Amino acid sequence: MEGAALATPLTRAAGIEVPLVCGAMYPCSNPELVAAVSEAGGIGVVQPISLTYVHGHDFREGLRLMRRLTSKPIGMNALIEQSSRTYRERMERWIDVALEEGVRFFVTSLGNPRWVADRVKAVGGVVYHDVTERKWAEKAVAGGVHGLIAVNDRAGGHAGERSAERLLEELSPLGLPVVCAGGIGDERDFARVLRMGYAGAQLGTRFIATHECRASEAYKRGIVEAGEKDIVLTERLTGVPVAVINTPSVRRLGTKAGPLARFMLRGRRTKHWMRTIYAVRSLWALKRGLLRDSPERDTWQAGKSVAGIDRIEPAGDVVRRFAEAWRASAGA
Ligand SMILES: Cc1cc2nc3c(=O)[nH]c(=O)nc-3n(C[C@H](O)[C@H](O)[C@H](O)COP(=O)(O)O)c2cc1C
């Protein structure tokens, strides 16, 4: 009965109670965090590179660990940019293993999600695709996805360029459920986007400041203490703008890609090498920065939702408080 009061197309598709997704986060998604969000009635999304490379689990064993922590649905993120054949083959294997282990909710980012949608649909699962504008959403719809995740200009990670309001207006006519990603730090933000007509919310930054996330205490405190003005976009991590806290390390390095990198990112051939160099370098730097207590040396990703985050708390408490606020606001 309680679940029904919060039902949206997202909760029905994913088989969950609260329309709240803990989005994939490299390097912050660890199994305990993903499982805690799912156990509380939302859905945690596994980031495969974070699970294996950062947190040291064999992919299948990591999924089984989560299964021991919760019997409720978990999701998986598939970044499907066609950058290398080896990566694509690895991703195909990860998706097959996830399907074998019972995962039925997938969030795809970048690239054409058709091949993921085909595999997932064959076993009755669903695919939601991250988009920042209508052009990409149309491709995803043509690729057969079930829903869209609208990444707006306040998001942590690779932010979009449009506001939550504008994205909903652009994407709603496509006829699929739309989930809001970006800028949701407290329960009032959550209730507000659901009232606007979103089918759910995907949060990242809020869940870093939780007991279950393995990020360092300094990173978590950095999120609690930061205000909206402390969030800047830097190209220094991946070559495209990523939202980070303006720590002394970011101020020292600057936020623009260097001249050589910029030149290489423009070239038709060199841009692929440059992106690979960036990808490898940022995977390593972010992994190192996750556990270290050093704003002087590290880059910490976070979005403008820091404005609404005032405490480090259990992930399940976030889900329950947000659900309660929505229930109250919907008069359920
Ligand atoms: C530290 C961090 C890492 C992220 N890594 C990924 C990722 O690996 N894949 C992905 O699809 N999205 C990633 N995101 C985006 C989140 O899944 C989510 O869409 C976003 O954080 C929502 O905005 P919010 O941080 O304001 O809640 C990341 C976000 C953060 C904050």
Coordinates of C-alpha atoms and ligand atoms in Angstrom, one line a residue:
M1 CA 0.0 0.0 0.0
E2 CA 2.8 2.3 1.1
G3 CA 4.7 1.5 -2.1
A4 CA 1.7 2.2 -4.3
A5 CA 1.5 5.7 -3.0
L6 CA 4.9 6.5 -4.4
A7 CA 4.5 4.6 -7.7
T8 CA 5.6 6.1 -10.9
P9 CA 6.6 4.5 -14.3
L10 CA 10.1 4.2 -12.9
T11 CA 9.1 2.3 -9.8
R12 CA 7.0 -0.1 -11.9
A13 CA 9.7 -0.7 -14.5
A14 CA 12.5 -1.3 -12.0
G15 CA 10.3 -3.1 -9.4
I16 CA 11.2 -0.7 -6.6
E17 CA 9.2 1.3 -4.0
V18 CA 10.7 4.8 -4.1
P19 CA 11.4 6.6 -7.4
L20 CA 15.0 7.3 -6.4
V21 CA 18.2 6.1 -8.2
C22 CA 21.6 6.2 -6.6
G23 CA 23.4 6.9 -9.9
A24 CA 26.6 5.2 -11.0
M25 CA 29.7 7.0 -9.7
Y26 CA 33.3 6.4 -10.6
P27 CA 35.1 6.0 -8.2
C28 CA 32.5 6.4 -5.4
S29 CA 30.2 3.5 -6.1
N30 CA 31.1 0.7 -3.8
P31 CA 28.9 -2.4 -3.2
E32 CA 27.9 -1.4 0.3
L33 CA 26.5 1.9 -0.9
V34 CA 24.7 0.4 -3.9
A35 CA 23.1 -2.3 -1.7
A36 CA 22.1 0.2 1.1
V37 CA 20.1 2.4 -1.4
S38 CA 18.3 -0.7 -2.9
E39 CA 17.6 -2.2 0.6
A40 CA 15.9 1.1 1.6
G41 CA 13.5 0.9 -1.4
G42 CA 15.3 3.0 -4.1
I43 CA 17.8 1.5 -6.6
G44 CA 21.6 1.6 -6.4
V45 CA 23.4 1.4 -9.7
V46 CA 26.7 -0.5 -10.0
Q47 CA 29.6 1.2 -11.9
P48 CA 31.6 -1.7 -13.2
I49 CA 35.0 0.0 -13.4
S50 CA 34.5 1.4 -9.9
L51 CA 33.5 -2.1 -8.6
T52 CA 36.5 -3.9 -10.1
Y53 CA 39.4 -1.4 -10.4
V54 CA 38.7 0.9 -7.5
H55 CA 37.1 -1.4 -4.9
G56 CA 38.9 -4.6 -6.0
H57 CA 36.1 -7.0 -6.6
D58 CA 35.8 -9.6 -9.3
F59 CA 32.7 -8.3 -11.2
R60 CA 30.5 -11.4 -10.6
E61 CA 31.7 -11.8 -7.0
G62 CA 30.9 -8.1 -6.4
L63 CA 27.4 -8.5 -7.6
R64 CA 27.0 -11.6 -5.4
L65 CA 28.2 -9.6 -2.4
M66 CA 25.5 -7.0 -3.1
R67 CA 23.0 -9.9 -3.4
R68 CA 24.0 -11.0 0.1
L69 CA 23.4 -7.4 1.4
T70 CA 20.0 -7.0 -0.2
S71 CA 17.5 -9.2 -2.1
K72 CA 16.0 -6.1 -3.7
P73 CA 16.7 -4.9 -7.3
I74 CA 20.1 -3.3 -8.2
G75 CA 21.0 -1.7 -11.4
M76 CA 24.1 -1.5 -13.6
N77 CA 25.6 1.4 -15.6
A78 CA 27.0 0.8 -19.0
L79 CA 29.2 3.6 -20.5
I80 CA 29.0 2.5 -24.1
E81 CA 31.1 5.0 -25.9
Q82 CA 32.7 3.2 -28.8
S83 CA 36.3 4.1 -27.8
S84 CA 38.1 0.7 -28.1
R85 CA 37.2 -2.8 -29.1
T86 CA 38.7 -4.2 -25.9
Y87 CA 36.5 -1.9 -23.8
R88 CA 33.4 -2.9 -25.8
E89 CA 34.1 -6.6 -25.4
R90 CA 34.7 -6.1 -21.7
M91 CA 31.4 -4.2 -21.4
E92 CA 29.5 -7.0 -23.3
R93 CA 30.9 -9.6 -20.8
W94 CA 29.9 -7.4 -17.8
I95 CA 26.4 -7.0 -19.1
D96 CA 26.0 -10.8 -19.7
V97 CA 27.3 -11.5 -16.2
A98 CA 24.9 -8.9 -14.7
L99 CA 22.0 -10.5 -16.6
E100 CA 23.1 -14.0 -15.4
E101 CA 23.2 -12.6 -11.8
G102 CA 19.6 -11.3 -12.1
V103 CA 20.2 -7.6 -12.8
R104 CA 17.3 -6.2 -14.8
F105 CA 17.7 -2.4 -14.6
F106 CA 20.4 -0.8 -16.8
V107 CA 21.5 2.8 -17.2
T108 CA 23.4 3.4 -20.4
S109 CA 25.5 6.6 -21.0
L110 CA 27.0 7.9 -24.3
G111 CA 26.9 5.9 -27.5
N112 CA 24.0 4.1 -29.1
P113 CA 22.2 1.9 -26.6
R114 CA 20.5 -0.4 -29.1
W115 CA 22.7 -3.4 -28.5
V116 CA 22.3 -3.2 -24.8
A117 CA 18.5 -2.7 -25.1
D118 CA 18.3 -5.8 -27.4
R119 CA 20.1 -8.0 -24.9
V120 CA 18.3 -6.7 -21.8
K121 CA 14.8 -6.8 -23.4
A122 CA 15.3 -10.4 -24.4
V123 CA 15.2 -11.3 -20.6
G124 CA 12.5 -8.8 -19.7
G125 CA 14.8 -6.1 -18.3
V126 CA 14.7 -2.3 -18.8
V127 CA 17.2 0.2 -20.1
Y128 CA 17.1 3.9 -19.2
H129 CA 19.6 6.2 -21.1
D130 CA 21.4 9.3 -19.8
V131 CA 20.9 12.3 -22.1
T132 CA 21.7 16.0 -22.0
E133 CA 19.5 17.1 -24.9
R134 CA 16.8 16.0 -27.2
K135 CA 19.1 15.1 -30.1
W136 CA 20.6 12.2 -28.0
A137 CA 17.2 11.3 -26.6
E138 CA 15.8 10.7 -30.1
K139 CA 18.7 8.3 -30.9
A140 CA 18.1 6.5 -27.7
V141 CA 14.4 6.2 -28.4
A142 CA 15.2 4.8 -31.8
G143 CA 17.5 2.4 -30.1
G144 CA 14.6 1.0 -28.1
V145 CA 15.2 2.2 -24.5
H146 CA 12.4 2.3 -22.0
G147 CA 13.2 5.6 -20.3
L148 CA 15.4 8.7 -20.3
I149 CA 17.6 10.2 -17.5
A150 CA 17.8 13.9 -18.1
V151 CA 21.2 15.1 -16.9
N152 CA 20.9 18.8 -16.2
D153 CA 23.2 21.8 -15.7
R154 CA 23.5 21.2 -12.0
A155 CA 24.6 17.6 -12.1
G156 CA 27.8 16.1 -10.6
G157 CA 30.1 14.2 -13.0
H158 CA 29.7 15.3 -16.6
A159 CA 27.0 18.0 -16.3
G160 CA 24.5 18.9 -19.1
E161 CA 23.8 22.4 -20.3
R162 CA 20.1 22.7 -19.8
S163 CA 17.9 23.3 -16.8
A164 CA 15.7 20.6 -15.3
E165 CA 12.6 22.5 -16.4
R166 CA 13.8 22.9 -20.0
L167 CA 14.9 19.3 -20.3
L168 CA 11.5 18.0 -19.2
E169 CA 9.8 20.2 -21.7
E170 CA 12.1 19.0 -24.5
L171 CA 11.9 15.3 -23.6
S172 CA 8.3 14.7 -22.5
P173 CA 6.9 14.8 -26.1
L174 CA 9.0 11.7 -26.8
G175 CA 6.6 9.7 -24.7
L176 CA 9.0 7.9 -22.4
P177 CA 9.3 8.3 -18.6
V178 CA 11.9 11.0 -17.8
V179 CA 14.1 10.8 -14.6
C180 CA 15.7 14.0 -13.3
A181 CA 19.5 13.9 -12.7
G182 CA 21.3 16.9 -11.2
G183 CA 21.0 19.3 -8.3
I184 CA 18.9 17.2 -5.9
G185 CA 20.5 17.6 -2.5
D186 CA 17.5 17.5 -0.1
E187 CA 14.0 16.1 0.2
R188 CA 12.4 19.3 -0.9
D189 CA 14.3 19.2 -4.2
F190 CA 13.2 15.6 -4.6
A191 CA 9.5 16.3 -4.1
R192 CA 9.7 19.4 -6.4
V193 CA 11.0 17.5 -9.4
L194 CA 8.4 14.7 -8.9
R195 CA 5.7 17.4 -8.7
M196 CA 7.1 18.9 -12.0
G197 CA 6.3 15.6 -13.7
Y198 CA 9.5 13.7 -13.6
A199 CA 9.1 9.9 -13.1
G200 CA 11.9 9.8 -10.6
A201 CA 15.3 11.3 -9.6
Q202 CA 18.9 10.1 -10.0
L203 CA 21.2 11.4 -7.3
G204 CA 25.0 11.1 -7.1
T205 CA 26.6 13.7 -4.9
R206 CA 24.1 13.3 -2.0
F207 CA 25.1 9.7 -1.6
I208 CA 28.9 10.4 -1.4
A209 CA 28.2 12.0 2.0
T210 CA 26.9 8.8 3.5
H211 CA 28.3 6.3 6.0
E212 CA 28.4 3.5 3.4
C213 CA 30.3 5.3 0.7
R214 CA 34.0 4.6 1.1
A215 CA 35.2 8.1 0.1
S216 CA 37.5 9.7 2.6
E217 CA 36.0 11.7 5.5
A218 CA 37.7 14.8 4.1
Y219 CA 35.9 14.4 0.7
K220 CA 32.5 13.8 2.5
R221 CA 33.1 16.9 4.7
G222 CA 34.1 18.9 1.6
I223 CA 30.6 18.1 0.2
V224 CA 28.8 19.0 3.4
E225 CA 30.7 22.3 3.8
A226 CA 30.6 23.4 0.1
G227 CA 28.0 25.8 -1.3
E228 CA 26.9 26.1 -4.8
K229 CA 29.6 28.7 -5.6
D230 CA 32.3 26.2 -4.7
I231 CA 31.4 24.0 -7.6
V232 CA 33.4 24.6 -10.8
L233 CA 33.7 22.8 -14.1
T234 CA 37.1 21.5 -15.0
E235 CA 38.4 20.1 -18.3
R236 CA 41.6 18.9 -16.7
L237 CA 40.2 15.4 -15.7
T238 CA 38.7 14.0 -18.9
G239 CA 39.0 16.7 -21.5
V240 CA 35.3 17.7 -21.3
P241 CA 33.8 19.7 -18.4
V242 CA 33.4 17.8 -15.1
A243 CA 31.8 19.3 -12.0
V244 CA 34.2 19.4 -9.0
I245 CA 34.7 21.1 -5.7
N246 CA 37.1 24.1 -6.1
T247 CA 39.8 22.7 -3.8
P248 CA 43.3 24.2 -3.5
S249 CA 44.4 21.4 -6.0
V250 CA 41.8 22.5 -8.6
R251 CA 42.8 26.2 -8.1
R252 CA 46.5 25.4 -8.5
L253 CA 46.0 23.3 -11.7
G254 CA 43.4 25.6 -13.3
T255 CA 40.3 24.3 -15.1
K256 CA 41.2 24.5 -18.8
A257 CA 42.9 21.7 -20.8
G258 CA 46.5 22.6 -21.7
P259 CA 47.2 23.9 -25.3
L260 CA 48.6 20.6 -26.5
A261 CA 45.7 18.6 -25.2
R262 CA 43.3 21.1 -26.8
F263 CA 45.0 20.9 -30.1
M264 CA 44.9 17.1 -30.0
L265 CA 41.3 17.0 -28.9
R266 CA 40.4 19.0 -32.1
G267 CA 42.2 16.7 -34.5
R268 CA 40.0 14.0 -36.2
R269 CA 42.5 11.2 -35.4
T270 CA 44.4 12.6 -32.4
K271 CA 41.1 13.2 -30.5
H272 CA 40.7 9.5 -29.9
W273 CA 44.2 9.1 -28.5
M274 CA 43.8 12.2 -26.4
R275 CA 40.5 10.9 -24.9
T276 CA 42.1 7.6 -24.1
I277 CA 45.1 9.3 -22.4
Y278 CA 42.6 11.4 -20.4
A279 CA 40.4 8.4 -19.6
V280 CA 43.3 6.4 -18.2
R281 CA 44.9 9.3 -16.4
S282 CA 41.6 10.4 -14.8
L283 CA 40.7 6.8 -13.7
W284 CA 44.0 6.6 -11.9
A285 CA 43.9 10.1 -10.4
L286 CA 40.3 9.8 -9.2
K287 CA 40.9 6.4 -7.6
R288 CA 43.9 7.9 -5.7
G289 CA 41.9 10.9 -4.6
L290 CA 38.9 8.9 -3.3
L291 CA 40.6 7.6 -0.2
R292 CA 43.2 10.3 0.5
D293 CA 42.4 13.2 2.9
S294 CA 44.1 15.8 0.7
P295 CA 42.2 18.8 -0.8
E296 CA 45.7 20.2 -1.6
R297 CA 46.5 17.3 -3.9
D298 CA 43.2 15.8 -5.1
T299 CA 40.2 16.5 -7.3
W300 CA 36.8 15.7 -5.8
Q301 CA 33.8 15.5 -8.1
A302 CA 30.5 16.9 -6.8
G303 CA 27.5 18.8 -8.3
K304 CA 25.6 21.9 -7.2
S305 CA 23.3 19.7 -5.0
V306 CA 26.0 20.3 -2.3
A307 CA 23.9 23.3 -1.4
G308 CA 21.2 21.1 0.1
I309 CA 23.5 18.5 1.8
D310 CA 24.1 19.3 5.5
R311 CA 25.2 16.0 7.0
I312 CA 26.9 12.7 6.6
E313 CA 24.3 10.0 7.3
P314 CA 23.3 6.4 6.4
A315 CA 22.2 6.1 2.8
G316 CA 19.0 4.4 3.8
D317 CA 18.0 7.5 5.9
V318 CA 18.3 9.6 2.8
V319 CA 16.0 7.3 0.9
R320 CA 13.5 7.1 3.7
R321 CA 13.5 10.9 4.4
F322 CA 13.1 11.7 0.7
A323 CA 10.2 9.1 0.4
E324 CA 8.5 10.6 3.4
A325 CA 8.7 14.1 1.9
W326 CA 7.2 13.0 -1.4
R327 CA 4.5 11.1 0.4
A328 CA 3.6 14.2 2.5
S329 CA 3.8 16.5 -0.5
A330 CA 1.6 14.2 -2.6
G331 CA -0.9 14.0 0.3
A332 CA -0.5 10.2 0.3
Ligands
LIG1 C1 31.6 11.5 -8.3 C2 30.7 11.2 -9.4 C3 31.0 10.2 -10.3 C4 30.1 9.9 -11.4 N1 30.4 8.9 -12.2 C5 29.5 8.5 -13.2 C6 29.8 7.4 -14.0 O1 30.8 6.7 -13.9 N2 28.8 7.0 -14.9 C7 27.7 7.8 -15.1 O2 26.8 7.4 -15.9 N3 27.4 8.9 -14.3 C8 28.3 9.2 -13.3 N4 28.0 10.3 -12.5 C9 26.7 11.0 -12.6 C10 25.7 10.4 -11.6 O3 25.3 9.1 -11.9 C11 24.4 11.3 -11.5 O4 23.7 11.3 -12.7 C12 24.7 12.7 -11.1 O5 25.6 12.7 -10.0 C13 23.4 13.4 -10.6 O6 23.8 14.7 -10.2 P1 24.0 15.1 -8.6 O7 25.4 14.7 -8.3 O8 23.8 16.5 -8.5 O9 23.1 14.3 -7.8 C14 28.9 10.6 -11.5 C15 28.6 11.7 -10.6 C16 29.5 11.9 -9.5 C17 29.1 13.0 -8.5

